[in-house]
Coordinates of C-alpha atoms in Angstrom, one line a residue:
M5 CA -13.3 14.1 -3.7
L6 CA -10.5 12.2 -5.5
S7 CA -10.6 11.4 -9.2
V8 CA -9.4 7.9 -9.6
R9 CA -8.4 5.9 -12.6
I10 CA -7.1 2.3 -12.2
L11 CA -5.7 0.8 -15.4
T12 CA -4.6 -2.8 -16.3
P13 CA -2.9 -4.0 -19.4
T14 CA -6.4 -5.1 -20.7
G15 CA -8.3 -1.8 -20.0
V16 CA -9.8 0.4 -17.3
L17 CA -10.6 -1.4 -14.1
F18 CA -12.2 1.6 -12.3
E19 CA -12.7 5.2 -13.2
G20 CA -14.6 7.7 -11.0
E21 CA -14.7 9.7 -7.8
A22 CA -13.7 8.3 -4.5
E23 CA -13.4 9.4 -0.9
S24 CA -10.2 7.4 -0.2
L25 CA -7.9 4.9 -2.0
T26 CA -5.7 2.5 -0.1
L27 CA -2.7 1.1 -2.0
P28 CA 0.0 -1.6 -1.2
G29 CA 3.1 0.6 -1.5
A30 CA 6.6 -0.8 -1.6
L31 CA 7.2 0.5 2.0
G32 CA 3.8 -0.5 3.2
S33 CA 0.2 0.1 2.7
F34 CA -0.9 3.8 2.5
T35 CA -4.2 5.6 2.1
V36 CA -4.8 8.6 -0.1
L37 CA -7.3 11.2 1.0
D38 CA -8.5 14.6 -0.2
R39 CA -5.6 17.0 -0.8
H40 CA -2.9 14.4 -0.4
A41 CA 0.7 15.6 -1.1
P42 CA 1.9 14.7 -4.6
I43 CA 3.5 11.3 -4.7
I44 CA 4.7 8.6 -7.1
S45 CA 4.9 5.1 -5.6
V46 CA 5.8 1.6 -6.7
L47 CA 3.1 -0.9 -5.7
E48 CA 3.7 -4.4 -4.5
T49 CA 1.4 -7.5 -4.4
G50 CA -1.7 -6.8 -2.4
K51 CA -5.1 -5.2 -2.7
V52 CA -6.2 -1.8 -3.9
V53 CA -9.3 -0.6 -1.9
C54 CA -11.3 2.3 -3.4
K55 CA -14.0 3.7 -1.1
S56 CA -16.7 5.7 -3.0
A57 CA -20.2 6.9 -2.5
N58 CA -21.4 3.7 -4.2
G59 CA -19.5 1.4 -1.9
I60 CA -16.1 -0.3 -1.7
V61 CA -14.2 -1.7 -4.7
E62 CA -11.4 -4.1 -3.9
C63 CA -8.9 -5.2 -6.6
P64 CA -6.1 -7.7 -6.0
I65 CA -2.9 -6.7 -7.8
K66 CA 0.6 -8.2 -8.4
G67 CA 2.4 -4.8 -8.6
G68 CA 2.4 -1.6 -10.5
F69 CA 2.7 2.1 -9.7
A70 CA 0.6 5.1 -8.6
S71 CA 0.7 8.8 -9.2
V72 CA -1.1 11.3 -7.0
N73 CA -1.3 15.0 -7.8
N74 CA -4.1 17.6 -7.2
N75 CA -6.6 14.9 -6.2
Q76 CA -6.0 13.1 -9.5
I77 CA -4.9 9.5 -9.0
S78 CA -3.6 7.3 -11.8
V79 CA -2.9 3.7 -10.9
C80 CA -1.3 1.2 -13.3
V81 CA -1.4 -2.4 -12.1
D82 CA -0.8 -6.0 -13.2

């Protein structure tokens, strides 16, 4: 499982465990799964899609960045 934290300037948008997280990267959309290689990516306008045991959470964003390391994902978005 992935430990995901999505932050906005006004607070925490999502925090919890997820099976996958799809992000709108600067070079195209990409999906993070269990044991993904470490990465830091700039995010473009698009949609963050978080799939968890409780369902799917979709968040439109205008940009930001994401950090993935050891199944820990931090996403800072506008």
